[in-house]
Short mmCIF file of C-alpha atoms and ligand atoms in Angstrom, two decimals:
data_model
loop_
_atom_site.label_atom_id
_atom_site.label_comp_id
_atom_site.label_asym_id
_atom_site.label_seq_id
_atom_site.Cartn_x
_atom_site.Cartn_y
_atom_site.Cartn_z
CA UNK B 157 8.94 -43.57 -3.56
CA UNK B 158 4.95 -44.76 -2.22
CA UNK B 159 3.11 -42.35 -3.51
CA UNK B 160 -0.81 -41.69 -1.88
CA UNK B 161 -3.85 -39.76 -2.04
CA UNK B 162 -4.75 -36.68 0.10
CA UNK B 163 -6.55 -33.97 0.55
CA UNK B 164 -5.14 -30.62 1.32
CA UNK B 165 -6.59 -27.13 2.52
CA UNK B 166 -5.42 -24.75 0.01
CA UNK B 167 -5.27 -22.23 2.73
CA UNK B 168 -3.93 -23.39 5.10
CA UNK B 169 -1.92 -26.48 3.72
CA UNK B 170 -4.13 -28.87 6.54
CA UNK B 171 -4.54 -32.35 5.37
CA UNK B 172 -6.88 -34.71 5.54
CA UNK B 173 -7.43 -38.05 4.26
CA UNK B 174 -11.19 -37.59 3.33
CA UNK B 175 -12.59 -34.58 1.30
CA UNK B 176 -14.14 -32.09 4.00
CA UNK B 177 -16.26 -28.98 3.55
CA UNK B 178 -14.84 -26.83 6.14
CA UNK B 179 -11.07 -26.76 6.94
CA UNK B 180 -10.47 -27.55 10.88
CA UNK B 181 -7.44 -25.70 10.50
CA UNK B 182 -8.13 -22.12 8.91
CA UNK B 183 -11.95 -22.58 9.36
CA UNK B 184 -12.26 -21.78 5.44
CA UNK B 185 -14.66 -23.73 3.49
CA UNK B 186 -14.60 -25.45 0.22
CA UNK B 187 -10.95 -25.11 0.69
CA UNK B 188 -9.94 -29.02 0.09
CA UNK B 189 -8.55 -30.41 -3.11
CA UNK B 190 -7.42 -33.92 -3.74
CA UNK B 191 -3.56 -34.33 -4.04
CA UNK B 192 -1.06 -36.92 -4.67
CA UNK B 193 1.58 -37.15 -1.73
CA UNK B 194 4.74 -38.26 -2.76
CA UNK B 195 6.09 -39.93 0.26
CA UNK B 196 9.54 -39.17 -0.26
CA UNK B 197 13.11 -40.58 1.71
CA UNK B 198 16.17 -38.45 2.70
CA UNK B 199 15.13 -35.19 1.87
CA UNK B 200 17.72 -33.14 3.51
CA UNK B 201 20.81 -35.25 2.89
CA UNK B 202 22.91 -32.18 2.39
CA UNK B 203 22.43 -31.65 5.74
CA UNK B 204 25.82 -33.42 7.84
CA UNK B 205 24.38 -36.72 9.61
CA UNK B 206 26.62 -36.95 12.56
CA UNK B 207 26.16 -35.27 16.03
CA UNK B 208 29.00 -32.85 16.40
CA UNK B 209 30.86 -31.53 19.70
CA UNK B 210 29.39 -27.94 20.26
CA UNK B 211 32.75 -26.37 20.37
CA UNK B 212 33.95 -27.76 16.82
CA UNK B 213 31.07 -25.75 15.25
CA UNK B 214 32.71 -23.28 13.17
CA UNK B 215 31.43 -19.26 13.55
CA UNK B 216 28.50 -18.89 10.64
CA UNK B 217 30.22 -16.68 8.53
CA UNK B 218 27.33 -15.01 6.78
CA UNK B 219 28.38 -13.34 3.05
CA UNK B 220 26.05 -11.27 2.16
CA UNK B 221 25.12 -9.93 -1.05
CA UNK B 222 24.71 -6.21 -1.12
CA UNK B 223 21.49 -5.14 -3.27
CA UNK B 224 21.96 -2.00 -4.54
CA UNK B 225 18.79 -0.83 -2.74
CA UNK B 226 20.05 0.14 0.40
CA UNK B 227 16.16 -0.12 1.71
CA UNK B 228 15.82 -3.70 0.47
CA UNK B 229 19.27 -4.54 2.58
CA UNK B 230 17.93 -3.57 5.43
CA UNK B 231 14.54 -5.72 5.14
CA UNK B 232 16.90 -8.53 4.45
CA UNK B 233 19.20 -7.66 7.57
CA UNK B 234 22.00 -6.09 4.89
CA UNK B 235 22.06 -7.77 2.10
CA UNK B 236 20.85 -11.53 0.70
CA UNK B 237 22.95 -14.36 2.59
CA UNK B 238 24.98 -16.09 -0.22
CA UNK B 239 22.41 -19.57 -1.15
CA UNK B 240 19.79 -17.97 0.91
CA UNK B 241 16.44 -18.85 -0.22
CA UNK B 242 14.16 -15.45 -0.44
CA UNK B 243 9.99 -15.56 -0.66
CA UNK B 244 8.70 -12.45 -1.98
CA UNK B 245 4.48 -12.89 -1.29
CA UNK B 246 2.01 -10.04 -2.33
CA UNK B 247 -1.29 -9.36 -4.03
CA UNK B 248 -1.27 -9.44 -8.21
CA UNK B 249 -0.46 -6.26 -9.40
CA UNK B 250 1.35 -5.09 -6.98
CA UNK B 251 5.12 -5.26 -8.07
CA UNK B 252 6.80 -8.21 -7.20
CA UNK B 253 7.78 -8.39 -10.55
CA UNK B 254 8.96 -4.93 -11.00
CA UNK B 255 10.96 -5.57 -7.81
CA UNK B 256 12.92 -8.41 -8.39
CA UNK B 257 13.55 -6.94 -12.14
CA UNK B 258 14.85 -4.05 -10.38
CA UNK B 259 17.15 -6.29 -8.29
CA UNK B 260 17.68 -8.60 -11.08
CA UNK B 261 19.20 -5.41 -13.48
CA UNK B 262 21.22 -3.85 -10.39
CA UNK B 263 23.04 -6.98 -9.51
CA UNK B 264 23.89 -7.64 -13.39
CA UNK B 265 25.47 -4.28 -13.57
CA UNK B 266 27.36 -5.45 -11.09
CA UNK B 267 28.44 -8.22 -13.07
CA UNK B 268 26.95 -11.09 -11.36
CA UNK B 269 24.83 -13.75 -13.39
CA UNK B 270 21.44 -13.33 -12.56
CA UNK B 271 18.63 -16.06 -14.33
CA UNK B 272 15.14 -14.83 -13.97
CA UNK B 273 12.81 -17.52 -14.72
CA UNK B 274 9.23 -16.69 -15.24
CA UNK B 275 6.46 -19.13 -15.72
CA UNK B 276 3.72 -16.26 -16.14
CA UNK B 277 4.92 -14.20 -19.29
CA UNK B 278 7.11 -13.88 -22.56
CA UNK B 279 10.52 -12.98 -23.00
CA UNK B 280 8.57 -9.85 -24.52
CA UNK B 281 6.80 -8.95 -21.89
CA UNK B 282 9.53 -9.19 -19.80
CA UNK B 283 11.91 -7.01 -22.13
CA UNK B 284 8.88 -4.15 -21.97
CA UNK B 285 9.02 -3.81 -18.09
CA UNK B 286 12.80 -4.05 -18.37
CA UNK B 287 12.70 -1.32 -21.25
CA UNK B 288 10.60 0.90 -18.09
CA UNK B 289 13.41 -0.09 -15.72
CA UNK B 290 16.45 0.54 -17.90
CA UNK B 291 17.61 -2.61 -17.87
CA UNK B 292 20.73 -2.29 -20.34
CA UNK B 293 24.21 -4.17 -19.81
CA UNK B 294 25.27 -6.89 -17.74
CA UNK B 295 24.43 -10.74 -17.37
CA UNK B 296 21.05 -11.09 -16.81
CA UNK B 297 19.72 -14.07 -18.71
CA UNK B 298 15.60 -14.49 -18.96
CA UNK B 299 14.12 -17.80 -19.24
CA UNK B 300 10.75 -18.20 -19.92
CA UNK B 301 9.46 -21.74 -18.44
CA UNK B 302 6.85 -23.84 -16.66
CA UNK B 303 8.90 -27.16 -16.05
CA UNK B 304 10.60 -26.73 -13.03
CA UNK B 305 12.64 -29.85 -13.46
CA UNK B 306 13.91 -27.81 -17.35
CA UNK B 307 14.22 -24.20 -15.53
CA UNK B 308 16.71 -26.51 -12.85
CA UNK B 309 18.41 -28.10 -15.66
CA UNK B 310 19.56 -24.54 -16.97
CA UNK B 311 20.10 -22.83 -13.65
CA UNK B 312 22.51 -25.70 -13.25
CA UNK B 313 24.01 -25.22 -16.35
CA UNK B 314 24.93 -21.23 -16.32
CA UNK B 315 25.21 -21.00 -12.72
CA UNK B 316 24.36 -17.74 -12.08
CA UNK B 317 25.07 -15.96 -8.58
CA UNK B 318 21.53 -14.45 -8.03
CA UNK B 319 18.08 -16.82 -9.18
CA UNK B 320 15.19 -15.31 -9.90
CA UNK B 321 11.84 -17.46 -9.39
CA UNK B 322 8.68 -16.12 -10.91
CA UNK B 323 6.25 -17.31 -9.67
CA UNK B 324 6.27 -20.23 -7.05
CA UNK B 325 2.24 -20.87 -8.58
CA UNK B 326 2.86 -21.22 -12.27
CA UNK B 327 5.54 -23.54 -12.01
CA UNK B 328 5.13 -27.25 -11.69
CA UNK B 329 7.00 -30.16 -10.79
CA UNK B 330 6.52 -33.23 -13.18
CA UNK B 331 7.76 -35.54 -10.04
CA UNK B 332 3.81 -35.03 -9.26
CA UNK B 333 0.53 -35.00 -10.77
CA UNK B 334 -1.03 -32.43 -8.84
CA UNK B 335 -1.48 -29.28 -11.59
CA UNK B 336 0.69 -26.27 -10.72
CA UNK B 337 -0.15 -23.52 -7.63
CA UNK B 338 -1.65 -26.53 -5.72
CA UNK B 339 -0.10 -26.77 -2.06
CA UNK B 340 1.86 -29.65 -2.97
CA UNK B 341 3.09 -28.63 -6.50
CA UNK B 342 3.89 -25.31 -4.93
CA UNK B 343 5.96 -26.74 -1.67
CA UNK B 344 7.43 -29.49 -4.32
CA UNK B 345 9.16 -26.14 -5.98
CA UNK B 346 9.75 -24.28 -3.13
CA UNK B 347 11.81 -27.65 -1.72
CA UNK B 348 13.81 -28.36 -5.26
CA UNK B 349 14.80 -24.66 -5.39
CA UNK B 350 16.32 -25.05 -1.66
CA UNK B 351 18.34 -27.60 -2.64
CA UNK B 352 19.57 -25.97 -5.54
CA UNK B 353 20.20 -23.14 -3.91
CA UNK B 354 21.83 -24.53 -0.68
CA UNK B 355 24.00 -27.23 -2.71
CA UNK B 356 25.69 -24.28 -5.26
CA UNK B 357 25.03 -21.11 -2.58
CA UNK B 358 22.95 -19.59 -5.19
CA UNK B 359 20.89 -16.70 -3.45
CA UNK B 360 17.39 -16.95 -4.95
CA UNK B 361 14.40 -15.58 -4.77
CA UNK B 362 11.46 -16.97 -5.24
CA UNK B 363 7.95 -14.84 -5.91
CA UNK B 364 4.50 -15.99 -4.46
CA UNK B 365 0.90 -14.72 -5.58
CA UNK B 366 -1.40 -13.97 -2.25
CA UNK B 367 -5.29 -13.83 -2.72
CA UNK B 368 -7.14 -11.09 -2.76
CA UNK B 369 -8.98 -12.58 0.57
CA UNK B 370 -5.09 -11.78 2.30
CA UNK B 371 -4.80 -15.59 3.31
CA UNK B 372 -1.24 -16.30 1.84
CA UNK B 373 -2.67 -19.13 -0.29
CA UNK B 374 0.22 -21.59 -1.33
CA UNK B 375 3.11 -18.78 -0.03
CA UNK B 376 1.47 -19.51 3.93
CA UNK B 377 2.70 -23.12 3.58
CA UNK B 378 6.09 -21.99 2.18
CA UNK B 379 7.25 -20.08 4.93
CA UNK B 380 9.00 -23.11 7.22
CA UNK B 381 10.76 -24.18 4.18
CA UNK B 382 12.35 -21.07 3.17
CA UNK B 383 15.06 -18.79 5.10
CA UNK B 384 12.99 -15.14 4.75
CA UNK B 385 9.84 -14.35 3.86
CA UNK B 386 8.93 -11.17 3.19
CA UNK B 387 5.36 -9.03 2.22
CA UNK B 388 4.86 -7.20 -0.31
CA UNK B 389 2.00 -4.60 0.22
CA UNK B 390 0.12 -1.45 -0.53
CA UNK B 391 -3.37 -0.29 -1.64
CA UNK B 392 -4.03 -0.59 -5.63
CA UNK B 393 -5.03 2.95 -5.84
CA UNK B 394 -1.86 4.09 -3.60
CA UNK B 395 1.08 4.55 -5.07
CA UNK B 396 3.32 3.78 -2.00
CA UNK B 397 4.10 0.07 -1.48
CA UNK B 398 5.76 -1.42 2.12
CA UNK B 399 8.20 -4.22 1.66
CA UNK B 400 8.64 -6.02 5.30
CA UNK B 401 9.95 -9.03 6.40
CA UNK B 402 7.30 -11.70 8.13
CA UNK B 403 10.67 -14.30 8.98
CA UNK B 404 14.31 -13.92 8.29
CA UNK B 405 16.88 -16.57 9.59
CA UNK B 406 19.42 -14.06 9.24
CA UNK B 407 18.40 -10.87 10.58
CA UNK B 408 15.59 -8.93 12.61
CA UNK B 409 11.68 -8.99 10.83
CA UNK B 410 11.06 -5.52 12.50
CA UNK B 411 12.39 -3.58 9.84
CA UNK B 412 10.54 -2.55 6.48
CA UNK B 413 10.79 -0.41 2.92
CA UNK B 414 8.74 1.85 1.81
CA UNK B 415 8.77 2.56 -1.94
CA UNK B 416 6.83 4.71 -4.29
CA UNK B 417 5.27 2.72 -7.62
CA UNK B 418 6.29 5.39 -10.50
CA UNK B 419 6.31 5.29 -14.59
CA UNK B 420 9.99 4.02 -14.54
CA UNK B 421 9.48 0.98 -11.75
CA UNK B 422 9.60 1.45 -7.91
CA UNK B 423 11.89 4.00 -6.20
CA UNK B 424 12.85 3.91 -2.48
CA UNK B 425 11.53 6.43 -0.19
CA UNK B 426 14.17 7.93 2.22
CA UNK B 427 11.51 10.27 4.10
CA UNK B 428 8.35 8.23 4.53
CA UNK B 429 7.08 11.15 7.22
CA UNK B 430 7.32 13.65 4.49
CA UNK B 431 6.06 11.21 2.10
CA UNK B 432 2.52 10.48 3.93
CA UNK B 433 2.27 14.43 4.89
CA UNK B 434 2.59 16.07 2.10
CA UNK B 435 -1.52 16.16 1.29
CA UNK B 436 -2.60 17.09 4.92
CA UNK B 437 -4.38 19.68 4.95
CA UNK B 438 -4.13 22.47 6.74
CA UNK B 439 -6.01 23.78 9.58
CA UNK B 440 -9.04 21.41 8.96
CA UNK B 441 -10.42 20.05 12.31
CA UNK B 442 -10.32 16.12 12.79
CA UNK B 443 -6.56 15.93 11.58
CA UNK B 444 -4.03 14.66 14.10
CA UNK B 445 -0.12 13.80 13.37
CA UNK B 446 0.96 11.08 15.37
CA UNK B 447 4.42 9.88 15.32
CA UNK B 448 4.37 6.12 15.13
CA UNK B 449 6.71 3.18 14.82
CA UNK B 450 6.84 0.94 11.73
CA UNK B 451 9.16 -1.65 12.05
CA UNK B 452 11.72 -0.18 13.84
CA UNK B 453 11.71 3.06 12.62
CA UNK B 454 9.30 6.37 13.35
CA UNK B 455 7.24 7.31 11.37
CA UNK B 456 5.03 10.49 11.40
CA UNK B 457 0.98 9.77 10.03
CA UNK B 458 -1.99 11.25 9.87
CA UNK B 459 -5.02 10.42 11.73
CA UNK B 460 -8.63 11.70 10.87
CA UNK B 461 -11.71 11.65 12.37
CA UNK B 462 -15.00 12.35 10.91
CA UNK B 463 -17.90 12.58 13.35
CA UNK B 464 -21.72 13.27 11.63
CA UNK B 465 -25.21 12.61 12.73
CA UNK B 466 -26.61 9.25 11.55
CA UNK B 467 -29.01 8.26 9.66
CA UNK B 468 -29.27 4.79 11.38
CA UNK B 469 -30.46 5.80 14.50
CA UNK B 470 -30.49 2.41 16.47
CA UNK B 471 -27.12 1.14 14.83
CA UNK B 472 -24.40 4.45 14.19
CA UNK B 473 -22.24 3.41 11.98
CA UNK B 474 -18.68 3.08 13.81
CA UNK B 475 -16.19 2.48 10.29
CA UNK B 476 -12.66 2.30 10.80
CA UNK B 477 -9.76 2.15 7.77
CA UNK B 478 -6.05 1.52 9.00
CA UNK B 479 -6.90 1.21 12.61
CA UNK B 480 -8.00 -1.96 14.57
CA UNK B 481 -11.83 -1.82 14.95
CA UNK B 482 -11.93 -3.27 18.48
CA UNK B 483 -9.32 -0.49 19.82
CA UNK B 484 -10.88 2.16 18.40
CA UNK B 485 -14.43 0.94 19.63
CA UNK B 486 -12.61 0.83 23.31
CA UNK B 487 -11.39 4.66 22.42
CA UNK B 488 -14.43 6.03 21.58
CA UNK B 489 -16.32 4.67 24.72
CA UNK B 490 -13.50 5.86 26.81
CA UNK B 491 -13.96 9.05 25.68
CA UNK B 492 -17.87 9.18 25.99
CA UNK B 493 -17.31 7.87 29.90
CA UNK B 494 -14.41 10.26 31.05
CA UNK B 495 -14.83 13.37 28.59
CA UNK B 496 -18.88 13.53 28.59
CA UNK B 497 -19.73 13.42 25.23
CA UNK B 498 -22.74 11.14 23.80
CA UNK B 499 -22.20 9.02 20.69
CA UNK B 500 -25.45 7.49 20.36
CA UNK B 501 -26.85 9.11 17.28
CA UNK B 502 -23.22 9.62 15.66
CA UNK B 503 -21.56 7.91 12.72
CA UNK B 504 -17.94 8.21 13.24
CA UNK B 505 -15.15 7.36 10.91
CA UNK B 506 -11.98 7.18 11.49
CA UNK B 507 -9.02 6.97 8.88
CA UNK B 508 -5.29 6.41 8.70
CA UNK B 509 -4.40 8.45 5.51
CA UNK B 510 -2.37 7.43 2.59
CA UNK B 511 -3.77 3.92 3.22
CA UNK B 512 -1.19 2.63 6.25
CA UNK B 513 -2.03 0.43 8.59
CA UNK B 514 -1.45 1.40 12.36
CA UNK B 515 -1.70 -1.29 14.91
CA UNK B 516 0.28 -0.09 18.06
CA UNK B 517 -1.41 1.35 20.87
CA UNK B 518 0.51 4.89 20.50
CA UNK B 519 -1.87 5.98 18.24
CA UNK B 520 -4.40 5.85 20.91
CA UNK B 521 -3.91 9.55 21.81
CA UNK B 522 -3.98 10.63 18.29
CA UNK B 523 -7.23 9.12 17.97
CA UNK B 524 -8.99 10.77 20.96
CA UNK B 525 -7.30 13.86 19.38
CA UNK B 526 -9.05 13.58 16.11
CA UNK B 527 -12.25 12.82 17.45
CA UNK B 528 -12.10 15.91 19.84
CA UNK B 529 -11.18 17.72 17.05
CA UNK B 530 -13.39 17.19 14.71
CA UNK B 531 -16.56 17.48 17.67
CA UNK B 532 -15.72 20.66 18.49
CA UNK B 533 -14.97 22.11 14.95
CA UNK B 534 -11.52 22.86 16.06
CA UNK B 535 -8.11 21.78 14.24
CA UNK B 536 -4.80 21.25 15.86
CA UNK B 537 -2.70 23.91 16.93
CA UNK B 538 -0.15 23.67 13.57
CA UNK B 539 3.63 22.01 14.69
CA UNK B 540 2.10 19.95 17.49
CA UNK B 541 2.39 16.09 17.21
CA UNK B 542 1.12 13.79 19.97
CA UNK B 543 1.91 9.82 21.06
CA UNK B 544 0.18 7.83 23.81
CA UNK B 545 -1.49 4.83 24.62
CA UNK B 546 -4.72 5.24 26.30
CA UNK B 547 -6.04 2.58 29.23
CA UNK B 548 -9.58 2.32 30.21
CA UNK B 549 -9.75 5.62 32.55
CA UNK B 550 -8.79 7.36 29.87
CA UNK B 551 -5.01 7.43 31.62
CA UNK B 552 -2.51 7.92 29.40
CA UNK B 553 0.39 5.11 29.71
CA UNK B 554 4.31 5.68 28.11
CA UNK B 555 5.19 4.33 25.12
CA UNK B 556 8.63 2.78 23.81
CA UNK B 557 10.57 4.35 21.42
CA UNK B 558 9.93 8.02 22.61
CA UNK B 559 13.09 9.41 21.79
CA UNK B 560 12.78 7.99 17.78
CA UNK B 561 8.92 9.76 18.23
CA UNK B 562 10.04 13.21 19.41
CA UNK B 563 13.19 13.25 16.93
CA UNK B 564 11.43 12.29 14.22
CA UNK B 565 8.28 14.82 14.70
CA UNK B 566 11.09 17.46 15.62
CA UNK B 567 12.79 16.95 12.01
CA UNK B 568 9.61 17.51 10.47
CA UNK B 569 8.77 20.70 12.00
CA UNK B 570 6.42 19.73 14.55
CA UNK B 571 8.07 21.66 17.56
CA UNK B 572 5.67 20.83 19.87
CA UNK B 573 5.40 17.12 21.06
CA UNK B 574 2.12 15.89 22.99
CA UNK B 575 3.22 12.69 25.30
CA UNK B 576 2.78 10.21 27.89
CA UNK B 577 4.05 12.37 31.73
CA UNK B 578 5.85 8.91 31.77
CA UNK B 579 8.09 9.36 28.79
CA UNK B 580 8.57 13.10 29.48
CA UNK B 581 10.98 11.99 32.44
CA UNK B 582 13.21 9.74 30.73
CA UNK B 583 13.22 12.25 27.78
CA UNK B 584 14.77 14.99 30.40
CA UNK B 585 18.57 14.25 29.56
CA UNK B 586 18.10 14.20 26.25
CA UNK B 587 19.13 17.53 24.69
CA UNK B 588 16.14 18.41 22.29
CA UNK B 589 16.74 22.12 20.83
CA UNK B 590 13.40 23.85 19.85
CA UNK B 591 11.07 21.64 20.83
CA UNK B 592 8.46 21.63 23.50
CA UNK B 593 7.30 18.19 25.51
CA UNK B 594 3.96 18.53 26.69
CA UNK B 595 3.40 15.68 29.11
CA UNK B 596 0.24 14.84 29.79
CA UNK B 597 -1.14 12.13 32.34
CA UNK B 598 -5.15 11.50 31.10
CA UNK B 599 -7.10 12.30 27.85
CA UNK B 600 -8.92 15.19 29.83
CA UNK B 601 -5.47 17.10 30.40
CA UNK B 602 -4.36 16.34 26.69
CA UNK B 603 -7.65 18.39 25.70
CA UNK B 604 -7.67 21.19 27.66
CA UNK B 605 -3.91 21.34 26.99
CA UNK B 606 -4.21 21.56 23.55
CA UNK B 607 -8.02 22.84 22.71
P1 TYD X 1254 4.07 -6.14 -11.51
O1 TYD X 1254 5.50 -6.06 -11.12
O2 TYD X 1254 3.75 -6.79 -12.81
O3 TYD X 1254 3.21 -6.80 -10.34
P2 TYD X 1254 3.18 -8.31 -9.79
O4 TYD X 1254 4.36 -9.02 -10.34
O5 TYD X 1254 3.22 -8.18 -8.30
O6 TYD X 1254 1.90 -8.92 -10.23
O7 TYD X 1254 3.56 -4.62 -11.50
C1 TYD X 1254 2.26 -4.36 -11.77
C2 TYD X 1254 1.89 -2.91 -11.83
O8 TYD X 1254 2.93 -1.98 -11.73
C3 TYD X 1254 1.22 -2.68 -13.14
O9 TYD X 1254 -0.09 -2.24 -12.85
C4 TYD X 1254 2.02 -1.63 -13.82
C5 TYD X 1254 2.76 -0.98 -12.70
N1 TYD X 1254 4.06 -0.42 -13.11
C6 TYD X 1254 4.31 0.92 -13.00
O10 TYD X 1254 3.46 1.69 -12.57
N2 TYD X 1254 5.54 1.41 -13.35
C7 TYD X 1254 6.52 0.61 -13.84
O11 TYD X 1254 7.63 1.10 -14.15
C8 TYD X 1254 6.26 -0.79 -13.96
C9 TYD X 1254 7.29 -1.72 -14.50
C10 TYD X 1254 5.01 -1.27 -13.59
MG1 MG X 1255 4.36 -10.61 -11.75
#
């Protein structure tokens, strides 16, 4: 094995063989740091060698471990594919641990031999959270380690069915000199751990710290050598966290968890519309429920709009939380042009509550909605919910999903669905008991319809 000198972007994992300020790749600066590149031979020599004839391919039988969070199987496409490899990435503090404990206590009930290795605290430690989690019976063993080539040596020797990696950063390699959470200490771990994993079809899951920035330090680099990645996410002072999938060789990335953090560890939420309703208040103007998609499935939010004179006359202040800035810049001009009001000396704020982040264009109506709204001092009729992407003259263009929209809105009392004219028609088959489409073509008919 030649071994060599580079440097490497810590962002982005772009390599270079001089020290540079500013990373071509990601465009971050500073980001460089001198490694030692193993230049290493046959890798992958579990992998067969030979070409073979297409039609002597056996089927890819996938066994799939069932977790006992039925939310969690459906991130992973139904369960963890036996010798998968599994990335969990996420911000500090935000319950990666806590998650894979969960998993880690659920399949030793079970009676499968979980090892959860952490490099980051004590047995102790460990045995608190667990104590939270009621964590009891079964075989889960605990190691606590930083040598990955020791934490190998006794994953080989029990053998367990499920291995738990925490974290990907505070575990090093002594096969390199590099210190540990560096790109290449963290990709030398990520690529040992696949070959355990692959060679005795141990599923495992490996955890992986994100900055605070949101670039996926170390974890970003990771993601072509594992088979799923999945993201870990939710706003410190929120107690709702959304666990979705970024890749998965094995199943679709659209779907995602949402779970609620709570003093006994994290607990699926089966109703996410009721979940990010329940504080909206009632009859205030500016408020608008839009029924959205998240992954694949709807999901009913709530959009405000706060609208005040500024202080900053030759700059308003245009501040946006949970909605792209850009779109909602396009939004409010759209609505100055076609529905005559004036922005100029207006700060407006918009807000997705419960700290969700919307990025499809179906919110567009709801927006408009909540600005109107909130202008004229008027709420929303109550039980109306509205969906609708708005174009430039202020038309309003169908969406997908309409069906999931209207269904899910209907379930949650809101009887009265404001929509695209386009969707109503392919809606008309569909029997819908108790509630009202309201088609609408522009944002000018959507006002007068509903104001
Ligand atoms: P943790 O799993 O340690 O986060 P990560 O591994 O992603 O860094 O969880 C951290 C937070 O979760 C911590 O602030 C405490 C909180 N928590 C609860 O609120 N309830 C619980 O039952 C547990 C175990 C943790
Ligand atoms: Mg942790």
């Amino acid at each position: 094995m030649k071994s060599k000198s580079v440097f490497i972007c810590q962002n982005c994992g772009s390599q270079s063989p001089k020290w540079l300020g500013r990373c071509p790749g990601c465009g971050e600066w500073n980001t460089f740091v001198e490694e030692i590149e193993e230049v290493a031979g046959a890798e992958y020599s579990f992998l067969p060698s030979e070409p073979v004839l297409y039609q002597n391919i056996k089927e890819f039988k996938k066994p799939r471990a069932k977790v006992k969070i039925e939310e969690f199987n459906k991130v992973l496409g139904g369960g963890v594919v036996l010798g998968s490899v599994v990335l969990i990435g996420g911000e500090p503090g935000i319950g990666k641990s806590t998650l894979l404990l969960q998993v880690a206590r659920d399949f030793a009930v079970e009676d499968e031999k979980v090892l959860y290795v952490s490099g980051e605290e004590s047995l102790e430690q460990i045995k608190l959270r667990g104590d939270r989690l009621g964590v009891r019976d079964g075989q889960l063993y605990l190691l606590a380690e930083t040598s990955l080539e020791r934490i190998l040596a006794q994953a080989e020797k029990i053998m367990p069915h499920v291995f738990i990696l925490d974290s990907v950063q505070a575990v090093f390699s002594s096969k390199l000199s590099s210190s540990p959470g560096t790109i290449s200490q963290v990709r030398e771990v990520a690529n040992q751990v696949f070959r355990f994993a692959k060679r005795n079809q141990v599923s495992s899951f490996l955890i992986g710290h994100i900055t605070k920035e949101g670039s996926l330090a170390g974890p970003k680099s990771l993601e072509h050598m594992v088979d799923v990645v999945l993201l870990f996410e939710g706003e410190k002072d929120h107690s709702h966290r959304v666990l979705r999938a970024l890749k998965n060789r094995f199943g679709p990335v659209s779907e995602l968890a949402i779970f609620e953090m709570g003093s006994a560890g994290l607990q699926a939420i089966s109703n996410p519309s009721a979940f990010f309703l329940k504080e909206r208040p009632a009859n205030e103007a500016g408020s608008v429920v839009v029924s959205t998609i998240k992954g694949s499935r709807p999901l009913l939010i709530e959009i405000q709009a706060l609208v005040s004179s500024t202080l900053f006359a030759s700059n308003p202040r245009r501040m946006t939380v949970g909605l792209d800035h850009f779109r909602s810049s396009m939004l409010l001009t759209v609505i100055e042009k076609k529905l005559g009001y004036s922005f100029g000396g207006e700060d407006i704020y918009l807000n997705v509550a419960g700290g969700l982040t919307i990025e499809e264009p179906a919110a567009d109506l709801g927006v408009v909605l909540a600005v109107v709204s909130c202008l004229k001092n008027r709420p929303m009729p109550p039980g109306v919910a509205a969906f609708g992407e708005v174009g430039l003259s202020g038309e309003i263009r169908s969406v997908g999903q309409a069906l999931g929209r209207v269904k899910e809105a209907a379930s949650l009392g809101f009887a009265t669905v404001v929509l695209p004219q386009g969707n109503v028609a392919q809606l008309e088959k569909e029997d819908l008991p108790g509630t009202r489409l309201r088609g609408v073509k522009n944002i000018k008919q959507a006002i007068d319809l509903v104001f």
